[in-house]
Structures are given as C-alpha cells and as structure tokens.
Coordinates of C-alpha atoms and ligand atoms in Angstrom, one line a residue:
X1 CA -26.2 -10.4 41.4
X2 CA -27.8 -6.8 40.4
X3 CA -30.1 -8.9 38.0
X4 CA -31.5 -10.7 40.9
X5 CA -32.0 -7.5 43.3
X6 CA -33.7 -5.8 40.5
X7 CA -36.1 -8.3 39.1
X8 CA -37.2 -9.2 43.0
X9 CA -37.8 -5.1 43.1
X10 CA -39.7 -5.2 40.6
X11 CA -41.5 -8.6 41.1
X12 CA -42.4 -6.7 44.9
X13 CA -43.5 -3.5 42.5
X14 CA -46.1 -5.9 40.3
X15 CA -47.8 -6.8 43.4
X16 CA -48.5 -3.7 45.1
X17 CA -49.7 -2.2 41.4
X18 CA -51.5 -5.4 40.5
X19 CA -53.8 -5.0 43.5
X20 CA -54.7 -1.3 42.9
X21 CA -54.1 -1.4 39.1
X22 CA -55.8 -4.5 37.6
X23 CA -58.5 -3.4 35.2
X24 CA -62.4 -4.8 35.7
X25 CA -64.3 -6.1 33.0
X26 CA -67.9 -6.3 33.0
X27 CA -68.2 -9.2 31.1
X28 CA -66.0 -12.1 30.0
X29 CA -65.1 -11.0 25.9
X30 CA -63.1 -8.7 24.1
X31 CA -65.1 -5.8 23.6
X32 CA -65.4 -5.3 27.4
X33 CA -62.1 -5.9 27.8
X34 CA -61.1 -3.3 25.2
X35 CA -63.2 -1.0 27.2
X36 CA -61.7 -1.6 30.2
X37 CA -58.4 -1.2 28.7
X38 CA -59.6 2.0 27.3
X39 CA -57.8 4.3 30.7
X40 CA -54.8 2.6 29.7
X41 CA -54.5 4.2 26.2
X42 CA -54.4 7.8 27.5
X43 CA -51.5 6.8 29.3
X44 CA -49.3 5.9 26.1
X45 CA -47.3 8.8 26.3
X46 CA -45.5 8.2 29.7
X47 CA -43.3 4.7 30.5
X48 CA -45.8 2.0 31.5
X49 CA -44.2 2.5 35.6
X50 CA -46.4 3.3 38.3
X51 CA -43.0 5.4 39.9
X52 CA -40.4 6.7 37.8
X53 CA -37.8 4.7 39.7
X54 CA -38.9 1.4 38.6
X55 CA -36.9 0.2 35.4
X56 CA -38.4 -1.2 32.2
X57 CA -37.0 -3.9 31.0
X58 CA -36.8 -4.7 27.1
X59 CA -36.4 -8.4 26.0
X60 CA -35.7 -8.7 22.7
X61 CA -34.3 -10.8 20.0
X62 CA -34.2 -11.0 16.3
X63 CA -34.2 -13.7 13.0
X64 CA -32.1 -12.5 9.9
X65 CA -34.3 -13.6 6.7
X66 CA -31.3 -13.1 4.2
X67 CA -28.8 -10.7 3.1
X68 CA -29.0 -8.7 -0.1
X69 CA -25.4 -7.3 -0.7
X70 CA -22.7 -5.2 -0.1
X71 CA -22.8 -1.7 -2.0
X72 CA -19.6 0.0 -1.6
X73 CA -19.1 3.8 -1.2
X74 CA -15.8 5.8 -0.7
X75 CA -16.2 5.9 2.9
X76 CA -18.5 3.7 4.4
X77 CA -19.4 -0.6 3.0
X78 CA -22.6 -0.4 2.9
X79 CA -24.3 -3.9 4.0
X80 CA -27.9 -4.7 3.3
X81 CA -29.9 -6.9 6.0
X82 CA -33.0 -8.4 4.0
X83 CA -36.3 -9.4 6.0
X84 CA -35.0 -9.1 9.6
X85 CA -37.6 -10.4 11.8
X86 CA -37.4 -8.1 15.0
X87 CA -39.2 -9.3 18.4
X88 CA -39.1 -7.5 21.3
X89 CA -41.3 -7.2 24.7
X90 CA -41.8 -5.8 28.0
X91 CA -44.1 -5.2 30.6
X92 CA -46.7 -2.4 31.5
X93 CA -48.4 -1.7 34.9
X94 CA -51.0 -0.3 33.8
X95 CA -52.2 -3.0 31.6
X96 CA -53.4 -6.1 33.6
X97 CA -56.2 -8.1 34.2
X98 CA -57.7 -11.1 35.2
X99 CA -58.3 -13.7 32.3
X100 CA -60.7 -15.5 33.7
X101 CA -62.9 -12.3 34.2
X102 CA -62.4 -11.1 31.0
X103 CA -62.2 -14.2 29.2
X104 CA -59.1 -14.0 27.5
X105 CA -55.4 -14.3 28.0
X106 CA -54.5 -11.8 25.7
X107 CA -55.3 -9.2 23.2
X108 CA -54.4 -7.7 20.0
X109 CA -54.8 -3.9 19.4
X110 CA -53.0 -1.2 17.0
X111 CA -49.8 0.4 18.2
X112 CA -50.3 3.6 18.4
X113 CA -52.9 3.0 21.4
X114 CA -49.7 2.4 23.5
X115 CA -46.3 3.1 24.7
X116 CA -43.7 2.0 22.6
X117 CA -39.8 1.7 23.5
X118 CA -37.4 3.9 21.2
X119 CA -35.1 1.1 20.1
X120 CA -32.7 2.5 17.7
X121 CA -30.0 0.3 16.1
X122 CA -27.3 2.2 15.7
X123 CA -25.5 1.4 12.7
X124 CA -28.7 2.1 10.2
X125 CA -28.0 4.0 7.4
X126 CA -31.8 3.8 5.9
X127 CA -35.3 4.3 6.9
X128 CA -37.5 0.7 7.3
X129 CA -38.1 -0.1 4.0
X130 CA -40.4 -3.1 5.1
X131 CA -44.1 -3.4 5.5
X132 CA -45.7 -2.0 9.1
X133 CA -47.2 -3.8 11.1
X134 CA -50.1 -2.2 12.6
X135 CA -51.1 -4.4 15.5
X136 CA -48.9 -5.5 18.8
X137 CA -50.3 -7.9 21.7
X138 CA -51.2 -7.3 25.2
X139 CA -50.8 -10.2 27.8
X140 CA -52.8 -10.2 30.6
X141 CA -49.7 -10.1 33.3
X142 CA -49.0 -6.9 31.7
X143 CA -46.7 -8.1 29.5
X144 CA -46.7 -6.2 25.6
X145 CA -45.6 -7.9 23.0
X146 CA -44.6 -6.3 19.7
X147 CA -42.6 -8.0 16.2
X148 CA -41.7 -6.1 13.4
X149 CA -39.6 -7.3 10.1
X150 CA -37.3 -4.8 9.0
X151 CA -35.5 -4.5 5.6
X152 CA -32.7 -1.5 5.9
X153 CA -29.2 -0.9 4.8
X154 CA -26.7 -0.9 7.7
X155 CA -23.2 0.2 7.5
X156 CA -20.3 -2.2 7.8
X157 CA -17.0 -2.0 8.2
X158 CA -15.8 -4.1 5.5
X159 CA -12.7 -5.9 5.6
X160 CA -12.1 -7.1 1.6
X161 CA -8.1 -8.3 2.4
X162 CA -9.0 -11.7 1.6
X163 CA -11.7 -11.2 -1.0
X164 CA -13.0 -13.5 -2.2
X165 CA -12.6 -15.9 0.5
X166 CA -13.5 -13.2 3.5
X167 CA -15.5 -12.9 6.2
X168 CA -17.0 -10.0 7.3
X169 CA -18.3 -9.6 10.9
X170 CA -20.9 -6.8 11.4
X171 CA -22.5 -5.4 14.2
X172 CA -25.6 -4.4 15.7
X173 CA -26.1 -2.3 18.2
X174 CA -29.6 -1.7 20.0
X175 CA -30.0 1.1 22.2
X176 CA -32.6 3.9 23.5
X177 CA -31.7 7.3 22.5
X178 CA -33.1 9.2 24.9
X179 CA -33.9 6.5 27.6
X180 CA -30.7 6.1 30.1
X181 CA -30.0 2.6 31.3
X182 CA -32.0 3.4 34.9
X183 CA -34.9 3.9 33.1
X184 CA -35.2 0.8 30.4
X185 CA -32.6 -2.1 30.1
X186 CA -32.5 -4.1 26.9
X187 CA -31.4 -7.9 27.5
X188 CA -31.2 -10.7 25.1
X189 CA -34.9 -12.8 24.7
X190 CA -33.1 -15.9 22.7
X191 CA -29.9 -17.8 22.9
X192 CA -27.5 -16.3 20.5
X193 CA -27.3 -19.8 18.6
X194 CA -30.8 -20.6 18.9
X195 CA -30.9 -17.2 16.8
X196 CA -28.6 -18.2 14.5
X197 CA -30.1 -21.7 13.7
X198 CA -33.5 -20.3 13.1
X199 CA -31.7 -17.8 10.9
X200 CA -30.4 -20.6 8.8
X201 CA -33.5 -22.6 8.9
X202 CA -35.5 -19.2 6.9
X203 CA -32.7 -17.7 5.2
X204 CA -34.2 -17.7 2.0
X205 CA -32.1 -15.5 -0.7
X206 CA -29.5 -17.8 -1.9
X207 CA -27.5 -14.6 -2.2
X208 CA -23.5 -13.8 -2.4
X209 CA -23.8 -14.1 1.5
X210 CA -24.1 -17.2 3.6
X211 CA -24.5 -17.0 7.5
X212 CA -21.7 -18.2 9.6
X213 CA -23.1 -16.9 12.9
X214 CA -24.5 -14.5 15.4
X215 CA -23.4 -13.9 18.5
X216 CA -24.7 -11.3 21.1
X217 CA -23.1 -9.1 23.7
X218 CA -24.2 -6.8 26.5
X219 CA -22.4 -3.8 26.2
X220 CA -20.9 -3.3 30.2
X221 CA -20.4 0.5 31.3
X222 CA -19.1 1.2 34.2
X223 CA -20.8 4.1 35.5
X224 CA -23.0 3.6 38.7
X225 CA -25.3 6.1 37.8
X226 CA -26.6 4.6 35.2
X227 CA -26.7 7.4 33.2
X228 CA -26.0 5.9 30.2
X229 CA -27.9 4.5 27.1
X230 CA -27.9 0.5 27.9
X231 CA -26.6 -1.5 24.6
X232 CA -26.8 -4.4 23.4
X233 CA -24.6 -5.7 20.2
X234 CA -25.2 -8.7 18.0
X235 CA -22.3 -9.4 15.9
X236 CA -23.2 -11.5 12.6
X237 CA -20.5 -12.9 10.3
X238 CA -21.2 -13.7 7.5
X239 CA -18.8 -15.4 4.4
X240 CA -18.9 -14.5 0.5
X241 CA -19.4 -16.9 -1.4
X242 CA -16.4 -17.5 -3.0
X243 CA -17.2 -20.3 -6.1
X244 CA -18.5 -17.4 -8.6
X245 CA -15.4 -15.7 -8.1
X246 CA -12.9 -18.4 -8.7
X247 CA -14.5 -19.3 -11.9
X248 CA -14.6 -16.3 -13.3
X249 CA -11.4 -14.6 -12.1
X250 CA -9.3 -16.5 -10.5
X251 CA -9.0 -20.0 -13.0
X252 CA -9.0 -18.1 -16.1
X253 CA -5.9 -16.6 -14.9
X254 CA -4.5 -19.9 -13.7
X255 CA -5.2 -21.1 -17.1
X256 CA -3.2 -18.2 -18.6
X257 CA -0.3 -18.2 -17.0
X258 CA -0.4 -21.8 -17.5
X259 CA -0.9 -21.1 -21.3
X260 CA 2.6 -18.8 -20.7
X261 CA 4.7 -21.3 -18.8
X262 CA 3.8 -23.9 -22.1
X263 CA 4.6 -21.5 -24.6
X264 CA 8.1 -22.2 -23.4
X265 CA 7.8 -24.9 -25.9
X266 CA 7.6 -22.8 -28.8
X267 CA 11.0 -22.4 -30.7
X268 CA 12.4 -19.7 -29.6
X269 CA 14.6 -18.5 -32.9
X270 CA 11.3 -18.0 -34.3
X271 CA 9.2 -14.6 -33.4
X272 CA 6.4 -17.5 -32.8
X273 CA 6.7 -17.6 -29.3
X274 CA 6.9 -13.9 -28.4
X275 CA 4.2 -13.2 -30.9
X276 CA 1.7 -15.7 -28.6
X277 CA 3.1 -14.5 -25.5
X278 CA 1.9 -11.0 -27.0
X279 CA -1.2 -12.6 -27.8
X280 CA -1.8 -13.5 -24.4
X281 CA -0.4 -10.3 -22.3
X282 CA -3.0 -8.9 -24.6
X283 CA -6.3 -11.2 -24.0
X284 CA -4.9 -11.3 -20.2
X285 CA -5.9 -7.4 -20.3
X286 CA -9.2 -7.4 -21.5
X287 CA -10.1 -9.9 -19.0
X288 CA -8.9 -7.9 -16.2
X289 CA -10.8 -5.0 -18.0
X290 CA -14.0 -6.9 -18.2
X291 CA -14.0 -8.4 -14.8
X292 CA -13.0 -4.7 -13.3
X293 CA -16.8 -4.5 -11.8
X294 CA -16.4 -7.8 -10.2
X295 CA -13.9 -6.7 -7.6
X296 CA -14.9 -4.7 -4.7
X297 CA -13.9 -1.1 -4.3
X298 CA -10.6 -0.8 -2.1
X299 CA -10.4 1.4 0.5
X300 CA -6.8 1.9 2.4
X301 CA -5.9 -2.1 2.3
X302 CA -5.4 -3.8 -1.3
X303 CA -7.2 -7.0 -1.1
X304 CA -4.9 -9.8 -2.7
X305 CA -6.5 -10.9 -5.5
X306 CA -5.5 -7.7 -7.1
X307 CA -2.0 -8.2 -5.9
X308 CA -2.3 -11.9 -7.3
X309 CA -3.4 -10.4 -10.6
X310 CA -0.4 -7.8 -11.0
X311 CA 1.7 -11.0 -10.2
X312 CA 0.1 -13.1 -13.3
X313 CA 0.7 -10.0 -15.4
X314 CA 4.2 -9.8 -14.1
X315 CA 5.2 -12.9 -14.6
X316 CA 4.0 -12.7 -18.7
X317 CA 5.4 -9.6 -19.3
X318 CA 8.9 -11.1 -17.6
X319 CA 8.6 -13.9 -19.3
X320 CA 7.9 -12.0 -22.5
X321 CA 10.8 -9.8 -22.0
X322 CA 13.3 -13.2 -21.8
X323 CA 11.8 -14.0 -24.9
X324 CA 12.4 -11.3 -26.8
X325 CA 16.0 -11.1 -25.2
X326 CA 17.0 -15.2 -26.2
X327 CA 15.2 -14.6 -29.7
X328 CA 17.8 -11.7 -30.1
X329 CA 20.9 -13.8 -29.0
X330 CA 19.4 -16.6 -31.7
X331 CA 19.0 -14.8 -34.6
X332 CA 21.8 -12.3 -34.6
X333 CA 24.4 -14.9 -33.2
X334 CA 25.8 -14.8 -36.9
X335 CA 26.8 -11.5 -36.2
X336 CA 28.7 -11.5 -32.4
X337 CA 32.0 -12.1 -31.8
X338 CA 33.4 -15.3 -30.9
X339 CA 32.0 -16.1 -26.9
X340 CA 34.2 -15.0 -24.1
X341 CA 36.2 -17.1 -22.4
X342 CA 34.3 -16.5 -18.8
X343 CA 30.6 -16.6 -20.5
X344 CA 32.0 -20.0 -22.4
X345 CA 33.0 -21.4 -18.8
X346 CA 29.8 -20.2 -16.7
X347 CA 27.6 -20.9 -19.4
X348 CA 28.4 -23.6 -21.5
X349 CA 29.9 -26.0 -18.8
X350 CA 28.8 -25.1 -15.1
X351 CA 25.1 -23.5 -16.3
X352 CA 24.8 -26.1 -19.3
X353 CA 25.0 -28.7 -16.7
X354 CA 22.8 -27.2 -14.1
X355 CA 20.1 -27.6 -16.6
X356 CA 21.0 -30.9 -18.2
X357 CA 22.7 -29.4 -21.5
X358 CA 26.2 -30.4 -21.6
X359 CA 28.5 -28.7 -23.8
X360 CA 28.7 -31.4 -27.1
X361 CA 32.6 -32.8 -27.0
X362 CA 34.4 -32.7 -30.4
X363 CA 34.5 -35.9 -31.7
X364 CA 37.0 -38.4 -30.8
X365 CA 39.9 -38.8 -33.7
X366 CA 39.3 -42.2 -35.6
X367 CA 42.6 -44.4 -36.8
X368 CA 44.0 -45.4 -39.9
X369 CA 44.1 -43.9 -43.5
X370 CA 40.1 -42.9 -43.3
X371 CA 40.0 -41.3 -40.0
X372 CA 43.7 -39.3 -41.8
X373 CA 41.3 -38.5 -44.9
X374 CA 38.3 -38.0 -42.5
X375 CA 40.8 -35.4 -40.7
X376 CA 41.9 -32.9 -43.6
X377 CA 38.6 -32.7 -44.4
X378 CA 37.6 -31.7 -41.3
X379 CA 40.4 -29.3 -40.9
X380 CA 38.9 -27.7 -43.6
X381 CA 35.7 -27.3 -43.3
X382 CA 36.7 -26.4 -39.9
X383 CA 39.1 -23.0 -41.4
X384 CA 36.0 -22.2 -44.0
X385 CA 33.8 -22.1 -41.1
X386 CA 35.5 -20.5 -38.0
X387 CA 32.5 -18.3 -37.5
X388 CA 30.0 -21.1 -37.7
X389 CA 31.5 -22.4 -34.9
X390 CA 30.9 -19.4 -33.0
X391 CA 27.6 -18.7 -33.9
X392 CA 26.4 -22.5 -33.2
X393 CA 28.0 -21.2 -29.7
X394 CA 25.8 -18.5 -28.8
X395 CA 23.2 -20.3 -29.9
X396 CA 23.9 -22.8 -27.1
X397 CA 24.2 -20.0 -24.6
X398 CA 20.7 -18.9 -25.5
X399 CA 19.2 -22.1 -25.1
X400 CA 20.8 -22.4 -22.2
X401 CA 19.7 -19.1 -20.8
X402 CA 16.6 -19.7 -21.8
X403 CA 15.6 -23.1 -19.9
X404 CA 17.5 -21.6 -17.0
X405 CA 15.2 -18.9 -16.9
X406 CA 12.0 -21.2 -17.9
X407 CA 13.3 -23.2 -14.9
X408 CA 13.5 -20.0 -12.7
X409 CA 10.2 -19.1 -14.0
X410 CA 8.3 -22.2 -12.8
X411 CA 9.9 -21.9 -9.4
X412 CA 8.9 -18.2 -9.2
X413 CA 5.3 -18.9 -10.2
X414 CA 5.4 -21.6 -7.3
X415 CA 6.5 -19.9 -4.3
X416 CA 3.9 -17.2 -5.3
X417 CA 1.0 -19.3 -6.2
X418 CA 1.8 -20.9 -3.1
X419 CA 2.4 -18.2 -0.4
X420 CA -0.9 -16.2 -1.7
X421 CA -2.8 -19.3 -1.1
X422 CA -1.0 -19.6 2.5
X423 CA -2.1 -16.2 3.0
X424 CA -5.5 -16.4 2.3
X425 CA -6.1 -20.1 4.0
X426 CA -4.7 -17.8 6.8
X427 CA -6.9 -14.9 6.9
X428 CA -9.5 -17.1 5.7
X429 CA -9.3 -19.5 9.3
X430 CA -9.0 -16.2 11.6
Ligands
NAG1 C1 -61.4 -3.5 40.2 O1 -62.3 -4.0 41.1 C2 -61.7 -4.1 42.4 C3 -62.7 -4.8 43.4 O2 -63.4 -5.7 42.7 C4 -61.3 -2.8 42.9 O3 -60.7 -2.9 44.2 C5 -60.4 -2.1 41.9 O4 -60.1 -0.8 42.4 C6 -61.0 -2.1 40.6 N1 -60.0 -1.5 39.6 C7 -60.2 -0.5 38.9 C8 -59.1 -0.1 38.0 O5 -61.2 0.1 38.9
NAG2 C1 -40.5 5.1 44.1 O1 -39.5 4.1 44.4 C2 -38.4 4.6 45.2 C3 -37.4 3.5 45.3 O2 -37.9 2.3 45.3 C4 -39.0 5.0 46.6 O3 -38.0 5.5 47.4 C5 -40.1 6.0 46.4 O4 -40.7 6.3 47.6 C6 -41.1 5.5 45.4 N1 -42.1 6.6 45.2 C7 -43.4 6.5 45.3 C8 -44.2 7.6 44.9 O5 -43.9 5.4 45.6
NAG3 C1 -16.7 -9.1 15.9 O1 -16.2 -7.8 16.2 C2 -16.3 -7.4 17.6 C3 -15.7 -6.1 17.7 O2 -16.1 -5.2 16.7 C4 -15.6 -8.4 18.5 O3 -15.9 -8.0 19.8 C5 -16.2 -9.8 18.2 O4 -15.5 -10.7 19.0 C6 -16.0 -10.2 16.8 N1 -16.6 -11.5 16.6 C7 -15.9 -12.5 16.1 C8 -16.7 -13.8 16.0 O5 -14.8 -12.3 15.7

C-alpha cells in the first residue's frame, strides 16, 4: 500500500519537473546532447530531487561469478566472493530529455560527472579489488544506470559442525550510510531465483564452493520516521564440496579401522597381532598429522569429523589394549593357578556359548579290555599333567574373551559409524 502512494507521488513529481526541467538540444547527436547535459554535471554533488522531500529510489540487483574460499581467522570466517557482477539504478530529475530531439535514447558518460548512491554492503571486510569501471549510462526518462563487478572478501559466520558436508548461509546486507530511508530506498531489481540461475549459468571457478541459492529480503523497521538506513539482505548458501574430503580423510580411515577389525584374525598368542595393531595406531597418526591443514580451524563448536577421528583412534588403541591383555592371559597361562570356579562357569559355559565356543566335553569312556587299557593310560597322563589341564583352560578363557570382545568391537564401531552418519545426513538436510 505505501509502495503505491509513493511511486504515484513521485510519478505526479516527474511531471511537474519534466515540463520545467527537460534539457534542449540544438541538434539531434551526442555531442549536443552532452552539452545540453552539461548544467546537469554541476549538480552531482546534491541528490538528483528537485525538493528534498521526494525519495530516491535504488533498484538494484546482483550476479555472483564464483566463490574463491574460506580463510579462517581466530574470530571472524573470512569468505571470499569472486567476480560479483553489481547492477544498480535510479532516477535523476535533472537529467531528461527528449530522444527524438536529441537523437538518442541514451548516453554513456564517466562517473564522476554525476551523483552516485553510497551503497555500502555491510559485511565487507576488503576494499574492491576488481577492475573500475569508468563509464555509467543515462536514459533519457532520467533514469541512471550504473554496473560494477566487485571482487572483495566478506565476512561470514561459518558454521563448520558438519564439515565436510556443510552448508554455509551468508549474508549481504546493502545499505546507505549516511542516507536515511526517507531520503533513498533500495528495493530488489531481479527475482531472487532469476538471480540465482544466472548465477549458476556464469559461475565459472569450479572451486570448493558450489551455489545452492540466493534469496533476498527487505529488511522491515518499524519506525515511522523513517529515520533509519533502509536495508536490503541477500542471503547466499552455498555447499562445500564434500568428494575431496572423503577421499582423502574420511575412507583412508574407514580403511584403517577396517584393517584393525581384520587383524582380529591374527593369532593372538603371538606378539603378531599387537605388533600390526601398533603398526597401524602408528601410520593412523601421521595421517592425521598430514591431513592437519585440511580441516578447518574450529572456533567454539568441534565439527564431527574431528570427533569421528578421535573415535577411529579410540577404537585402535582399545582394541590394541585387549590385545595386549588376551596375549598376556595366552602366554603366561602356564604360570596361573588352576581357573576359579565362578570364571570357569561365566566363562567357559554361559560366555563360551554366547559366542559359539562350547566348553570341549571329556571324552566318553569306551567298553571292554581296550577302553580299561585306554583308561590307565589316561589316568596317567592325566596325574603327570594336572597343570596342562589348567593352562589349556585359561587359554580357552582368553579366546573366549577375546572374540567376545572382537564381537563387542564390531558392534561398537557400528552404532558409531552409524549415528555420526545420522548426524551429519541430519545437519546436512537442515
Ligand atoms: C527547453 O525548451 C522549452 C521550450 O521549448 C522551455 O520551456 C524550457 O524551459 C527549456 N528548458 C531548459 C532547461 O532550458
Ligand atoms: C516539497 O514536497 C513537500 C511534500 O510533498 C511539499 O509540502 C513542499 O511544499 C515541497 N516543496 C517545494 C519547494 O516544492
Ligand atoms: C539465512 O540466515 C538468515 C538469518 O541470518 C535467515 O533469515 C535465513 O532464513 C537463512 N536462510 C536460509 C535459507 O536458511
């Protein structure tokens, strides 16, 4: 409702100024025209209104050309806008005319012969390092017409939780600084998504960054006297690209702890098996050492690929530790006492048959004069060995233990693997 009061104010202010104020030109080209216009330039340094009341109204929209990175300091993300094609317009009363007397519809000349609008975007954090572009265009209806590219570093709240699989959403915000909003009102020129498909279409660096979308949004203050600088705030999102990052960080470690859970199939009365695990605890470091520059600088959240990579360390240095403990129960099982009763019950017959390792059942007795031979032999081999027997039993309660634990191990690694991947699916679909 304003919108319409105001644009048939002003529509009712172009007429009145276009009959006093529409400059003559003697003859039908540019250079009369550009002498014509040539009252006009004096007048650069004041708002292009004939009365201080009227409002000038900025139309403006812009085309992203690519996105170099992020660079990360303590405080701040720093995000990097490549090529951003910037197009804005408005009108000026004091530049009109009539194209068929001056032969033209429009004109180019440099920009320092006019007014210019003091559009700020707020979250810059660096001067324009982009070419200038020294000329603008007039329009005969008084409309001024100016595009710039821009190539600056704009700060971003970054929000690496998810990394690698995040995306960030960073805004712009274009405002006057020292304009209020009675004075000059800046309003969208494009449809959001017509912005962000002719984004796509020029995006040209094939960068860590891909676009997801921009969307814009006029900043509403409630303050009727319009003393205010008027806003308006794009908001781009844009997504890592995630495929580098799982090839280098996140399979190798996959493949190491998958390394671990099959060195589960080393004997374990052997040193072999803690020896490799070793070996891989060790080569597991110096990958996380080398890849150290690949992860992004944390701020007050831990993203969860580092907490996914003190879980794969975890999990070797556990499963290291149970080695070394079963490798000590199978070697030195010579040297224990027999097995207690309890550990013999919960190990060897409920645990043994959790895990599919029954307790082996003496022999049944044979009959006749060889099973009575077969007996007394037994009986003593059975007295010279007492502490065989024993032994043979702690080394059943290790390999018990220790495919208990394997089994515990895989289940672990599961229910981990599986709630980080929920939880970055998750933060990945907000
Ligand atoms: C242009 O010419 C018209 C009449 O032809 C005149 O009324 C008007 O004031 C002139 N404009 C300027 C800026 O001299
Ligand atoms: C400027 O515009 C205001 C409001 O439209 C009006 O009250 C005032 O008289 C105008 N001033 C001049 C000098 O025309
Ligand atoms: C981006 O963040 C702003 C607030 O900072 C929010 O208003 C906007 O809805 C967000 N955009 C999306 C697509 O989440």
């Amino acid at each position: 409702k304003l919108n319409i009061l105001l644009s048939g104010i002003s529509n009712l202010l172009c007429y009145k100024i276009s009959l006093s104020f529409k400059v003559n030109c003697s003859k039908p080209d540019q250079p009369s025209l550009l002498a014509a216009l040539s009252p006009v330039f004096d007048l650069m340094a004041i708002r292009p209104v004939m009365n201080q009341t009227t409002h000038t109204t900025i139309t403006m929209y812009f085309t992203l050309y690519g996105i170099l990175g992020v660079v990360c300091s303590v405080h701040f993300a720093y995000y990097y806008h490549h090529s951003f094609l910037f197009l804005q317009w408005w009108t000026s009363e004091f530049s009109r005319w009539d194209p068929v007397q001056c032969g033209t519809n429009n004109i180019s000349i440099p920009k320092e012969k006019i007014w210019l609008p003091d559009i700020v975007i707020n979250e810059f954090m660096e001067e324009n390092k982009a070419p200038s572009i020294p000329y603008m265009y007039l329009f005969s209806d008084g409309r001024v017409h100016e595009a710039l590219p821009l190539r600056v570093v704009s700060s971003c709240n970054l929000d690496i939780y998810a990394f690698p699989f995040d995306i960030q959403n960073c805004s712009l915000t274009f405002n006057s600084y020292i304009y209020y909003a009675i004075e000059l009102k800046i309003i969208l020129g494009r449809d959001a998504e017509l912005m962000t498909v002719f984004s796509k279409d020029v995006m040209t660096t094939m960068g860590e960054w891909t676009l997801v979308d921009i969307t814009a949004q006029k900043i509403e203050i409630n303050d009727k006297s319009g003393l205010y600088p008027d806003m308006l705030a794009f908001y781009i999102r844009v997504q890592r690209r995630s495929i580098m990052y799982v090839v280098t960080l996140l399979l190798p470690s996959c493949f190491l702890i998958t390394l671990d859970l099959f060195s589960f199939l080393l004997p374990p009365e052997s040193t072999d098996r803690s020896s490799f695990k070793m070996t891989i605890i060790f080569g597991y470091t110096v990958f996380l050492l080398m890849m150290n520059d690949l992860l992004p600088i944390t701020g007050n959240t831990i993203p969860l690929i580092n907490v996914f990579f003190s879980l794969c360390l975890v999990l070797m240095v556990a499963s290291l530790l149970e080695t070394i403990f079963i490798t000590n129960i199978l070697i030195n099982s010579s040297d224990f006492s027999p097995v207690p009763r309890w550990i013999r019950i919960l190990v060897l017959n409920v645990l043994g048959c959790l895990v599919c390792m029954p307790r082996r059942r003496e022999k049944p007795e044979g009959s006749g004069t060889e099973a009575a031979v077969a007996k007394a032999i037994r009986r003593e081999v059975e007295q010279q060995h007492k502490g065989k027997q024993s032994s043979e039993e702690w080394i059943q309660v290790g390999l018990i233990i220790d495919r208990l634990l394997f089994g515990l191990y895989i289940v672990f690694i599961s229910v981990s693997f599986i709630t980080i991947i929920i939880l970055w699916i998750n933060s990945c679909s907000q």
